């Protein structure tokens, strides 16, 4: 499992799919982890039906923060805001060590970050993108 974890993190860190600005975002928010200097700007384009059409991020940080943000973007494109929030809730519980095997399956590649729960200093790195997305959506009218 450790090799799998390292392989996924390394791949998303060295070859990020979504680390670039997107066209016409209607959500944009900076997320900062002051404890280690991770800093991302998350951009999302959500259509009128509440479906996330595109996601991207820019910024700098450790491999864990950047990989986690890239994996998150990959997972939420094509999902509704509600579905993305559901995935975030599961991811955050996984990081706290409170997840079922079925829920971990829902997280797909993000499940590879489960071992972060045993590294308290890295938790804020792993959750930065997810917390930033949650913050974006907290005042939506259609909740």
mmCIF file of N, CA and C in Angstrom:
data_model
loop_
_atom_site.group_PDB
_atom_site.id
_atom_site.type_symbol
_atom_site.label_atom_id
_atom_site.label_comp_id
_atom_site.label_asym_id
_atom_site.label_seq_id
_atom_site.Cartn_x
_atom_site.Cartn_y
_atom_site.Cartn_z
ATOM 1 N N UNK A 1 0.832 -1.207 0.000
ATOM 2 C CA UNK A 1 0.000 0.000 0.000
ATOM 3 C C UNK A 1 0.862 1.250 0.000
ATOM 4 N N UNK A 2 1.977 1.212 0.706
ATOM 5 C CA UNK A 2 2.837 2.382 0.768
ATOM 6 C C UNK A 2 3.380 2.759 -0.609
ATOM 7 N N UNK A 3 3.734 1.742 -1.438
ATOM 8 C CA UNK A 3 4.198 2.022 -2.793
ATOM 9 C C UNK A 3 3.100 2.663 -3.625
ATOM 10 N N UNK A 4 1.870 2.156 -3.464
ATOM 11 C CA UNK A 4 0.724 2.701 -4.176
ATOM 12 C C UNK A 4 0.522 4.176 -3.813
ATOM 13 N N UNK A 5 0.585 4.452 -2.513
ATOM 14 C CA UNK A 5 0.452 5.820 -2.003
ATOM 15 C C UNK A 5 1.518 6.718 -2.620
ATOM 16 N N UNK A 6 2.767 6.274 -2.566
ATOM 17 C CA UNK A 6 3.871 7.073 -3.109
ATOM 18 C C UNK A 6 3.744 7.269 -4.610
ATOM 19 N N UNK A 7 3.321 6.233 -5.319
ATOM 20 C CA UNK A 7 3.186 6.307 -6.768
ATOM 21 C C UNK A 7 2.118 7.337 -7.172
ATOM 22 N N UNK A 8 0.984 7.298 -6.504
ATOM 23 C CA UNK A 8 -0.100 8.237 -6.821
ATOM 24 C C UNK A 8 0.312 9.668 -6.492
ATOM 25 N N UNK A 9 0.875 9.876 -5.303
ATOM 26 C CA UNK A 9 1.305 11.230 -4.925
ATOM 27 C C UNK A 9 2.373 11.749 -5.875
ATOM 28 N N UNK A 10 3.351 10.932 -6.175
ATOM 29 C CA UNK A 10 4.434 11.356 -7.064
ATOM 30 C C UNK A 10 3.892 11.703 -8.442
ATOM 31 N N UNK A 11 3.025 10.861 -8.973
ATOM 32 C CA UNK A 11 2.473 11.111 -10.307
ATOM 33 C C UNK A 11 1.683 12.418 -10.351
ATOM 34 N N UNK A 12 0.816 12.638 -9.370
ATOM 35 C CA UNK A 12 0.013 13.864 -9.363
ATOM 36 C C UNK A 12 0.855 15.097 -9.052
ATOM 37 N N UNK A 13 1.946 14.931 -8.322
ATOM 38 C CA UNK A 13 2.812 16.064 -8.023
ATOM 39 C C UNK A 13 3.684 16.423 -9.234
ATOM 40 N N UNK A 14 4.257 15.427 -9.888
ATOM 41 C CA UNK A 14 5.148 15.686 -11.023
ATOM 42 C C UNK A 14 4.405 15.965 -12.320
ATOM 43 N N UNK A 15 3.211 15.391 -12.452
ATOM 44 C CA UNK A 15 2.428 15.536 -13.687
ATOM 45 C C UNK A 15 0.987 15.924 -13.368
ATOM 46 N N UNK A 16 0.794 17.075 -12.741
ATOM 47 C CA UNK A 16 -0.579 17.460 -12.374
ATOM 48 C C UNK A 16 -1.443 17.691 -13.612
ATOM 49 N N UNK A 17 -2.655 17.262 -13.515
ATOM 50 C CA UNK A 17 -3.601 17.396 -14.625
ATOM 51 C C UNK A 17 -4.318 18.744 -14.564
ATOM 52 N N UNK A 18 -4.541 19.239 -13.367
ATOM 53 C CA UNK A 18 -5.410 20.410 -13.192
ATOM 54 C C UNK A 18 -4.692 21.634 -12.622
ATOM 55 N N UNK A 19 -3.363 21.636 -12.609
ATOM 56 C CA UNK A 19 -2.627 22.767 -12.038
ATOM 57 C C UNK A 19 -2.451 23.839 -13.106
ATOM 58 N N UNK A 20 -3.540 24.552 -13.330
ATOM 59 C CA UNK A 20 -3.556 25.654 -14.280
ATOM 60 C C UNK A 20 -4.859 26.426 -14.099
ATOM 61 N N UNK A 21 -4.841 27.696 -14.448
ATOM 62 C CA UNK A 21 -6.093 28.459 -14.381
ATOM 63 C C UNK A 21 -7.104 27.881 -15.369
ATOM 64 N N UNK A 22 -8.384 27.996 -15.056
ATOM 65 C CA UNK A 22 -9.425 27.534 -15.970
ATOM 66 C C UNK A 22 -10.097 28.746 -16.603
ATOM 67 N N UNK A 23 -10.805 28.507 -17.690
ATOM 68 C CA UNK A 23 -11.534 29.579 -18.366
ATOM 69 C C UNK A 23 -12.857 29.842 -17.657
ATOM 70 N N UNK A 24 -13.147 31.097 -17.465
ATOM 71 C CA UNK A 24 -14.430 31.558 -16.928
ATOM 72 C C UNK A 24 -14.859 30.896 -15.620
ATOM 73 N N UNK A 25 -13.991 30.909 -14.612
ATOM 74 C CA UNK A 25 -14.432 30.341 -13.332
ATOM 75 C C UNK A 25 -15.487 31.237 -12.693
ATOM 76 N N UNK A 26 -16.471 30.649 -12.053
ATOM 77 C CA UNK A 26 -17.423 31.461 -11.302
ATOM 78 C C UNK A 26 -17.243 31.267 -9.793
ATOM 79 N N UNK A 27 -16.250 30.474 -9.422
ATOM 80 C CA UNK A 27 -15.819 30.352 -8.034
ATOM 81 C C UNK A 27 -14.301 30.401 -8.015
ATOM 82 N N UNK A 28 -13.773 31.197 -7.110
ATOM 83 C CA UNK A 28 -12.319 31.271 -6.953
ATOM 84 C C UNK A 28 -12.019 31.641 -5.512
ATOM 85 N N UNK A 29 -11.115 30.890 -4.899
ATOM 86 C CA UNK A 29 -10.783 31.161 -3.508
ATOM 87 C C UNK A 29 -9.362 30.707 -3.229
ATOM 88 N N UNK A 30 -8.650 31.505 -2.467
ATOM 89 C CA UNK A 30 -7.305 31.142 -2.048
ATOM 90 C C UNK A 30 -7.381 30.335 -0.758
ATOM 91 N N UNK A 31 -6.610 29.284 -0.710
ATOM 92 C CA UNK A 31 -6.482 28.472 0.488
ATOM 93 C C UNK A 31 -5.028 28.490 0.931
ATOM 94 N N UNK A 32 -4.814 28.726 2.213
ATOM 95 C CA UNK A 32 -3.455 28.850 2.739
ATOM 96 C C UNK A 32 -3.287 27.947 3.951
ATOM 97 N N UNK A 33 -2.170 27.265 3.994
ATOM 98 C CA UNK A 33 -1.779 26.477 5.154
ATOM 99 C C UNK A 33 -0.567 27.171 5.758
ATOM 100 N N UNK A 34 -0.766 28.062 6.728
ATOM 101 C CA UNK A 34 0.340 28.847 7.265
ATOM 102 C C UNK A 34 1.389 28.014 7.997
ATOM 103 N N UNK A 35 1.031 26.809 8.421
ATOM 104 C CA UNK A 35 2.001 26.013 9.181
ATOM 105 C C UNK A 35 3.161 25.520 8.316
ATOM 106 N N UNK A 36 2.939 25.385 7.002
ATOM 107 C CA UNK A 36 4.064 24.950 6.169
ATOM 108 C C UNK A 36 4.178 25.726 4.867
ATOM 109 N N UNK A 37 3.339 26.714 4.661
ATOM 110 C CA UNK A 37 3.480 27.577 3.496
ATOM 111 C C UNK A 37 2.743 27.144 2.245
ATOM 112 N N UNK A 38 1.915 26.107 2.336
ATOM 113 C CA UNK A 38 1.118 25.717 1.170
ATOM 114 C C UNK A 38 0.139 26.837 0.843
ATOM 115 N N UNK A 39 0.001 27.135 -0.434
ATOM 116 C CA UNK A 39 -0.870 28.224 -0.875
ATOM 117 C C UNK A 39 -1.431 27.852 -2.239
ATOM 118 N N UNK A 40 -2.755 27.709 -2.328
ATOM 119 C CA UNK A 40 -3.380 27.414 -3.616
ATOM 120 C C UNK A 40 -4.486 28.423 -3.892
ATOM 121 N N UNK A 41 -4.741 28.628 -5.151
ATOM 122 C CA UNK A 41 -5.927 29.356 -5.586
ATOM 123 C C UNK A 41 -6.752 28.349 -6.377
ATOM 124 N N UNK A 42 -7.892 27.988 -5.831
ATOM 125 C CA UNK A 42 -8.782 27.011 -6.442
ATOM 126 C C UNK A 42 -9.814 27.746 -7.281
ATOM 127 N N UNK A 43 -10.005 27.286 -8.510
ATOM 128 C CA UNK A 43 -11.002 27.860 -9.406
ATOM 129 C C UNK A 43 -11.950 26.754 -9.859
ATOM 130 N N UNK A 44 -13.245 27.071 -9.838
ATOM 131 C CA UNK A 44 -14.249 26.131 -10.311
ATOM 132 C C UNK A 44 -15.218 26.846 -11.233
ATOM 133 N N UNK A 45 -15.711 26.117 -12.219
ATOM 134 C CA UNK A 45 -16.804 26.616 -13.043
ATOM 135 C C UNK A 45 -17.981 25.667 -12.830
ATOM 136 N N UNK A 46 -19.047 26.222 -12.265
ATOM 137 C CA UNK A 46 -20.246 25.449 -11.932
ATOM 138 C C UNK A 46 -21.389 25.973 -12.799
ATOM 139 N N UNK A 47 -22.080 25.070 -13.479
ATOM 140 C CA UNK A 47 -23.180 25.514 -14.344
ATOM 141 C C UNK A 47 -24.456 25.772 -13.537
ATOM 142 N N UNK A 48 -25.499 26.223 -14.222
ATOM 143 C CA UNK A 48 -26.745 26.590 -13.558
ATOM 144 C C UNK A 48 -27.441 25.410 -12.882
ATOM 145 N N UNK A 49 -27.123 24.188 -13.315
ATOM 146 C CA UNK A 49 -27.703 22.993 -12.695
ATOM 147 C C UNK A 49 -26.886 22.526 -11.494
ATOM 148 N N UNK A 50 -25.816 23.249 -11.171
ATOM 149 C CA UNK A 50 -24.996 22.886 -10.020
ATOM 150 C C UNK A 50 -23.949 21.823 -10.304
ATOM 151 N N UNK A 51 -23.645 21.598 -11.584
ATOM 152 C CA UNK A 51 -22.632 20.614 -11.974
ATOM 153 C C UNK A 51 -21.295 21.328 -12.162
ATOM 154 N N UNK A 52 -20.252 20.761 -11.600
ATOM 155 C CA UNK A 52 -18.906 21.329 -11.737
ATOM 156 C C UNK A 52 -18.377 20.933 -13.111
ATOM 157 N N UNK A 53 -18.269 21.919 -13.987
ATOM 158 C CA UNK A 53 -17.825 21.670 -15.357
ATOM 159 C C UNK A 53 -16.316 21.642 -15.488
ATOM 160 N N UNK A 54 -15.624 22.411 -14.671
ATOM 161 C CA UNK A 54 -14.167 22.445 -14.743
ATOM 162 C C UNK A 54 -13.612 22.861 -13.389
ATOM 163 N N UNK A 55 -12.384 22.447 -13.137
ATOM 164 C CA UNK A 55 -11.706 22.768 -11.883
ATOM 165 C C UNK A 55 -10.215 22.873 -12.156
ATOM 166 N N UNK A 56 -9.589 23.809 -11.482
ATOM 167 C CA UNK A 56 -8.148 23.959 -11.603
ATOM 168 C C UNK A 56 -7.612 24.699 -10.394
ATOM 169 N N UNK A 57 -6.312 24.659 -10.243
ATOM 170 C CA UNK A 57 -5.684 25.366 -9.132
ATOM 171 C C UNK A 57 -4.303 25.831 -9.562
ATOM 172 N N UNK A 58 -3.837 26.850 -8.896
ATOM 173 C CA UNK A 58 -2.477 27.323 -9.067
ATOM 174 C C UNK A 58 -1.908 27.504 -7.670
ATOM 175 N N UNK A 59 -0.625 27.673 -7.581
ATOM 176 C CA UNK A 59 -0.002 27.915 -6.291
ATOM 177 C C UNK A 59 1.177 27.005 -6.054
ATOM 178 N N UNK A 60 1.653 27.054 -4.839
ATOM 179 C CA UNK A 60 2.836 26.295 -4.465
ATOM 180 C C UNK A 60 2.599 25.598 -3.141
ATOM 181 N N UNK A 61 3.331 24.544 -2.946
ATOM 182 C CA UNK A 61 3.252 23.831 -1.685
ATOM 183 C C UNK A 61 3.931 22.491 -1.776
ATOM 184 N N UNK A 62 3.830 21.742 -0.718
ATOM 185 C CA UNK A 62 4.457 20.430 -0.656
ATOM 186 C C UNK A 62 3.747 19.459 -1.603
ATOM 187 N N UNK A 63 4.384 18.319 -1.813
ATOM 188 C CA UNK A 63 3.833 17.299 -2.712
ATOM 189 C C UNK A 63 2.452 16.836 -2.274
ATOM 190 N N UNK A 64 2.234 16.745 -0.965
ATOM 191 C CA UNK A 64 0.940 16.261 -0.469
ATOM 192 C C UNK A 64 -0.163 17.259 -0.779
ATOM 193 N N UNK A 65 0.060 18.546 -0.525
ATOM 194 C CA UNK A 65 -0.994 19.540 -0.782
ATOM 195 C C UNK A 65 -1.301 19.639 -2.271
ATOM 196 N N UNK A 66 -0.273 19.620 -3.091
ATOM 197 C CA UNK A 66 -0.470 19.764 -4.528
ATOM 198 C C UNK A 66 -1.121 18.517 -5.121
ATOM 199 N N UNK A 67 -0.679 17.356 -4.701
ATOM 200 C CA UNK A 67 -1.262 16.104 -5.192
ATOM 201 C C UNK A 67 -2.713 15.967 -4.765
ATOM 202 N N UNK A 68 -2.991 16.286 -3.513
ATOM 203 C CA UNK A 68 -4.355 16.174 -3.012
ATOM 204 C C UNK A 68 -5.293 17.107 -3.768
ATOM 205 N N UNK A 69 -4.844 18.336 -4.032
ATOM 206 C CA UNK A 69 -5.673 19.289 -4.790
ATOM 207 C C UNK A 69 -5.913 18.785 -6.211
ATOM 208 N N UNK A 70 -4.891 18.208 -6.830
ATOM 209 C CA UNK A 70 -5.035 17.700 -8.190
ATOM 210 C C UNK A 70 -6.002 16.523 -8.238
ATOM 211 N N UNK A 71 -5.862 15.610 -7.284
ATOM 212 C CA UNK A 71 -6.760 14.452 -7.209
ATOM 213 C C UNK A 71 -8.198 14.932 -6.980
ATOM 214 N N UNK A 72 -8.371 15.898 -6.078
ATOM 215 C CA UNK A 72 -9.703 16.420 -5.790
ATOM 216 C C UNK A 72 -10.332 17.010 -7.049
ATOM 217 N N UNK A 73 -9.590 17.842 -7.761
ATOM 218 C CA UNK A 73 -10.127 18.449 -8.988
ATOM 219 C C UNK A 73 -10.564 17.369 -9.966
ATOM 220 N N UNK A 74 -9.729 16.354 -10.130
ATOM 221 C CA UNK A 74 -10.053 15.264 -11.041
ATOM 222 C C UNK A 74 -11.354 14.572 -10.642
ATOM 223 N N UNK A 75 -11.553 14.405 -9.348
ATOM 224 C CA UNK A 75 -12.729 13.698 -8.853
ATOM 225 C C UNK A 75 -14.025 14.489 -8.978
ATOM 226 N N UNK A 76 -13.954 15.807 -8.826
ATOM 227 C CA UNK A 76 -15.196 16.580 -8.731
ATOM 228 C C UNK A 76 -15.714 17.073 -10.077
ATOM 229 N N UNK A 77 -14.882 17.094 -11.114
ATOM 230 C CA UNK A 77 -15.366 17.525 -12.432
ATOM 231 C C UNK A 77 -16.445 16.547 -12.897
ATOM 232 N N UNK A 78 -17.583 17.101 -13.282
ATOM 233 C CA UNK A 78 -18.717 16.296 -13.719
ATOM 234 C C UNK A 78 -19.677 15.944 -12.594
ATOM 235 N N UNK A 79 -19.293 16.254 -11.375
ATOM 236 C CA UNK A 79 -20.153 15.985 -10.221
ATOM 237 C C UNK A 79 -20.954 17.247 -9.876
ATOM 238 N N UNK A 80 -22.053 17.056 -9.179
ATOM 239 C CA UNK A 80 -22.792 18.213 -8.682
ATOM 240 C C UNK A 80 -22.055 18.754 -7.457
ATOM 241 N N UNK A 81 -22.390 19.965 -7.089
ATOM 242 C CA UNK A 81 -21.814 20.551 -5.878
ATOM 243 C C UNK A 81 -22.121 19.653 -4.687
ATOM 244 N N UNK A 82 -23.347 19.166 -4.615
ATOM 245 C CA UNK A 82 -23.732 18.285 -3.510
ATOM 246 C C UNK A 82 -22.863 17.029 -3.481
ATOM 247 N N UNK A 83 -22.631 16.425 -4.641
ATOM 248 C CA UNK A 83 -21.789 15.219 -4.700
ATOM 249 C C UNK A 83 -20.348 15.541 -4.297
ATOM 250 N N UNK A 84 -19.838 16.697 -4.720
ATOM 251 C CA UNK A 84 -18.478 17.105 -4.352
ATOM 252 C C UNK A 84 -18.364 17.326 -2.846
ATOM 253 N N UNK A 85 -19.389 17.932 -2.265
ATOM 254 C CA UNK A 85 -19.394 18.135 -0.810
ATOM 255 C C UNK A 85 -19.441 16.794 -0.075
ATOM 256 N N UNK A 86 -20.178 15.848 -0.627
ATOM 257 C CA UNK A 86 -20.246 14.506 -0.037
ATOM 258 C C UNK A 86 -18.860 13.846 -0.066
ATOM 259 N N UNK A 87 -18.161 13.945 -1.201
ATOM 260 C CA UNK A 87 -16.816 13.384 -1.295
ATOM 261 C C UNK A 87 -15.874 14.066 -0.312
ATOM 262 N N UNK A 88 -16.014 15.363 -0.154
ATOM 263 C CA UNK A 88 -15.175 16.101 0.793
ATOM 264 C C UNK A 88 -15.418 15.617 2.216
ATOM 265 N N UNK A 89 -16.675 15.427 2.555
ATOM 266 C CA UNK A 89 -17.008 14.965 3.908
ATOM 267 C C UNK A 89 -16.379 13.597 4.173
ATOM 268 N N UNK A 90 -16.434 12.707 3.200
ATOM 269 C CA UNK A 90 -15.822 11.382 3.358
ATOM 270 C C UNK A 90 -14.298 11.513 3.458
ATOM 271 N N UNK A 91 -13.717 12.341 2.590
ATOM 272 C CA UNK A 91 -12.264 12.515 2.601
ATOM 273 C C UNK A 91 -11.795 13.030 3.957
ATOM 274 N N UNK A 92 -12.482 14.026 4.485
ATOM 275 C CA UNK A 92 -12.071 14.610 5.766
ATOM 276 C C UNK A 92 -12.213 13.608 6.910
ATOM 277 N N UNK A 93 -13.243 12.767 6.852
ATOM 278 C CA UNK A 93 -13.380 11.720 7.870
ATOM 279 C C UNK A 93 -12.278 10.675 7.716
ATOM 280 N N UNK A 94 -11.902 10.370 6.463
ATOM 281 C CA UNK A 94 -10.820 9.416 6.235
ATOM 282 C C UNK A 94 -9.523 9.920 6.871
ATOM 283 N N UNK A 95 -9.247 11.195 6.712
ATOM 284 C CA UNK A 95 -8.032 11.782 7.268
ATOM 285 C C UNK A 95 -8.056 11.721 8.799
ATOM 286 N N UNK A 96 -9.246 11.725 9.373
ATOM 287 C CA UNK A 96 -9.362 11.584 10.839
ATOM 288 C C UNK A 96 -9.408 10.115 11.263
ATOM 289 N N UNK A 97 -9.320 9.198 10.287
ATOM 290 C CA UNK A 97 -9.302 7.775 10.596
ATOM 291 C C UNK A 97 -10.661 7.173 10.849
ATOM 292 N N UNK A 98 -11.732 7.797 10.328
ATOM 293 C CA UNK A 98 -13.097 7.327 10.596
ATOM 294 C C UNK A 98 -13.852 7.092 9.291
ATOM 295 N N UNK A 99 -13.500 6.002 8.613
ATOM 296 C CA UNK A 99 -14.101 5.725 7.315
ATOM 297 C C UNK A 99 -14.331 4.222 7.162
ATOM 298 N N UNK A 100 -15.367 3.877 6.405
ATOM 299 C CA UNK A 100 -15.632 2.471 6.120
ATOM 300 C C UNK A 100 -14.922 2.090 4.816
ATOM 301 N N UNK A 101 -14.716 0.809 4.583
ATOM 302 C CA UNK A 101 -14.105 0.383 3.316
ATOM 303 C C UNK A 101 -14.930 0.820 2.098
ATOM 304 N N UNK A 102 -16.254 0.821 2.238
ATOM 305 C CA UNK A 102 -17.120 1.245 1.125
ATOM 306 C C UNK A 102 -16.928 2.728 0.820
ATOM 307 N N UNK A 103 -16.800 3.524 1.868
ATOM 308 C CA UNK A 103 -16.582 4.955 1.663
ATOM 309 C C UNK A 103 -15.218 5.210 1.035
ATOM 310 N N UNK A 104 -14.226 4.450 1.449
ATOM 311 C CA UNK A 104 -12.896 4.621 0.856
ATOM 312 C C UNK A 104 -12.939 4.341 -0.640
ATOM 313 N N UNK A 105 -13.721 3.342 -1.038
ATOM 314 C CA UNK A 105 -13.869 3.037 -2.466
ATOM 315 C C UNK A 105 -14.430 4.229 -3.233
ATOM 316 N N UNK A 106 -15.359 4.956 -2.617
ATOM 317 C CA UNK A 106 -15.934 6.145 -3.267
ATOM 318 C C UNK A 106 -14.869 7.188 -3.572
ATOM 319 N N UNK A 107 -13.821 7.204 -2.773
ATOM 320 C CA UNK A 107 -12.777 8.224 -2.924
ATOM 321 C C UNK A 107 -11.775 7.918 -4.022
ATOM 322 N N UNK A 108 -11.865 6.735 -4.605
ATOM 323 C CA UNK A 108 -10.974 6.364 -5.698
ATOM 324 C C UNK A 108 -9.519 6.659 -5.320
ATOM 325 N N UNK A 109 -8.787 7.399 -6.158
ATOM 326 C CA UNK A 109 -7.370 7.677 -5.901
ATOM 327 C C UNK A 109 -7.133 8.441 -4.600
ATOM 328 N N UNK A 110 -8.081 9.257 -4.202
ATOM 329 C CA UNK A 110 -7.914 10.027 -2.959
ATOM 330 C C UNK A 110 -7.768 9.105 -1.754
ATOM 331 N N UNK A 111 -8.271 7.889 -1.863
ATOM 332 C CA UNK A 111 -8.123 6.920 -0.790
ATOM 333 C C UNK A 111 -6.669 6.583 -0.496
ATOM 334 N N UNK A 112 -5.788 6.815 -1.451
ATOM 335 C CA UNK A 112 -4.364 6.560 -1.244
ATOM 336 C C UNK A 112 -3.767 7.483 -0.190
ATOM 337 N N UNK A 113 -4.462 8.549 0.142
ATOM 338 C CA UNK A 113 -3.979 9.491 1.156
ATOM 339 C C UNK A 113 -4.397 9.098 2.570
ATOM 340 N N UNK A 114 -4.991 7.942 2.712
ATOM 341 C CA UNK A 114 -5.480 7.503 4.026
ATOM 342 C C UNK A 114 -4.379 7.496 5.092
ATOM 343 N N UNK A 115 -3.173 7.126 4.732
ATOM 344 C CA UNK A 115 -2.088 7.048 5.716
ATOM 345 C C UNK A 115 -1.703 8.405 6.300
ATOM 346 N N UNK A 116 -2.147 9.475 5.676
ATOM 347 C CA UNK A 116 -1.876 10.819 6.215
ATOM 348 C C UNK A 116 -2.474 10.941 7.622
ATOM 349 N N UNK A 117 -3.510 10.170 7.895
ATOM 350 C CA UNK A 117 -4.126 10.234 9.225
ATOM 351 C C UNK A 117 -3.132 9.881 10.328
ATOM 352 N N UNK A 118 -2.050 9.190 9.979
ATOM 353 C CA UNK A 118 -1.026 8.815 10.951
ATOM 354 C C UNK A 118 0.137 9.811 10.979
ATOM 355 N N UNK A 119 0.003 10.899 10.204
ATOM 356 C CA UNK A 119 1.055 11.920 10.137
ATOM 357 C C UNK A 119 0.442 13.286 10.453
ATOM 358 N N UNK A 120 0.225 13.586 11.719
ATOM 359 C CA UNK A 120 -0.485 14.814 12.095
ATOM 360 C C UNK A 120 0.059 16.087 11.460
ATOM 361 N N UNK A 121 1.356 16.162 11.261
ATOM 362 C CA UNK A 121 1.947 17.375 10.683
ATOM 363 C C UNK A 121 1.562 17.560 9.224
ATOM 364 N N UNK A 122 1.095 16.498 8.556
ATOM 365 C CA UNK A 122 0.771 16.578 7.131
ATOM 366 C C UNK A 122 -0.725 16.684 6.854
ATOM 367 N N UNK A 123 -1.538 16.560 7.888
ATOM 368 C CA UNK A 123 -2.989 16.586 7.698
ATOM 369 C C UNK A 123 -3.442 17.880 7.034
ATOM 370 N N UNK A 124 -2.958 19.020 7.510
ATOM 371 C CA UNK A 124 -3.377 20.300 6.935
ATOM 372 C C UNK A 124 -2.984 20.404 5.465
ATOM 373 N N UNK A 125 -1.895 19.770 5.102
ATOM 374 C CA UNK A 125 -1.463 19.757 3.697
ATOM 375 C C UNK A 125 -2.490 19.009 2.844
ATOM 376 N N UNK A 126 -2.872 17.832 3.308
ATOM 377 C CA UNK A 126 -3.775 16.973 2.544
ATOM 378 C C UNK A 126 -5.171 17.557 2.398
ATOM 379 N N UNK A 127 -5.628 18.309 3.392
ATOM 380 C CA UNK A 127 -7.017 18.793 3.372
ATOM 381 C C UNK A 127 -7.155 20.206 2.800
ATOM 382 N N UNK A 128 -6.069 20.853 2.445
ATOM 383 C CA UNK A 128 -6.126 22.247 1.998
ATOM 384 C C UNK A 128 -7.100 22.462 0.841
ATOM 385 N N UNK A 129 -6.978 21.705 -0.220
ATOM 386 C CA UNK A 129 -7.878 21.868 -1.367
ATOM 387 C C UNK A 129 -9.325 21.583 -1.013
ATOM 388 N N UNK A 130 -9.534 20.539 -0.218
ATOM 389 C CA UNK A 130 -10.891 20.136 0.173
ATOM 390 C C UNK A 130 -11.542 21.210 1.053
ATOM 391 N N UNK A 131 -10.798 21.739 2.016
ATOM 392 C CA UNK A 131 -11.339 22.812 2.863
ATOM 393 C C UNK A 131 -11.625 24.065 2.045
ATOM 394 N N UNK A 132 -10.760 24.349 1.084
ATOM 395 C CA UNK A 132 -10.962 25.524 0.230
ATOM 396 C C UNK A 132 -12.256 25.380 -0.574
ATOM 397 N N UNK A 133 -12.485 24.204 -1.138
ATOM 398 C CA UNK A 133 -13.722 23.958 -1.879
ATOM 399 C C UNK A 133 -14.936 24.085 -0.964
ATOM 400 N N UNK A 134 -14.870 23.486 0.215
ATOM 401 C CA UNK A 134 -15.995 23.563 1.154
ATOM 402 C C UNK A 134 -16.307 25.018 1.505
ATOM 403 N N UNK A 135 -15.277 25.801 1.694
ATOM 404 C CA UNK A 135 -15.459 27.222 2.021
ATOM 405 C C UNK A 135 -16.145 27.964 0.877
ATOM 406 N N UNK A 136 -15.797 27.618 -0.351
ATOM 407 C CA UNK A 136 -16.425 28.238 -1.529
ATOM 408 C C UNK A 136 -17.932 28.027 -1.533
ATOM 409 N N UNK A 137 -18.334 26.823 -1.184
ATOM 410 C CA UNK A 137 -19.732 26.443 -1.323
ATOM 411 C C UNK A 137 -20.588 26.709 -0.106
ATOM 412 N N UNK A 138 -20.013 27.120 0.992
ATOM 413 C CA UNK A 138 -20.790 27.204 2.233
ATOM 414 C C UNK A 138 -21.944 28.191 2.184
ATOM 415 N N UNK A 139 -21.896 29.183 1.322
ATOM 416 C CA UNK A 139 -22.975 30.173 1.245
ATOM 417 C C UNK A 139 -23.856 30.023 0.007
ATOM 418 N N UNK A 140 -23.754 28.884 -0.667
ATOM 419 C CA UNK A 140 -24.603 28.671 -1.853
ATOM 420 C C UNK A 140 -26.069 28.643 -1.458
ATOM 421 N N UNK A 141 -26.904 29.164 -2.334
ATOM 422 C CA UNK A 141 -28.341 29.239 -2.065
ATOM 423 C C UNK A 141 -29.070 27.902 -2.221
ATOM 424 N N UNK A 142 -28.528 26.994 -3.032
ATOM 425 C CA UNK A 142 -29.266 25.774 -3.361
ATOM 426 C C UNK A 142 -28.888 24.576 -2.488
ATOM 427 N N UNK A 143 -28.455 24.808 -1.291
ATOM 428 C CA UNK A 143 -28.027 23.709 -0.407
ATOM 429 C C UNK A 143 -29.192 23.006 0.193
#
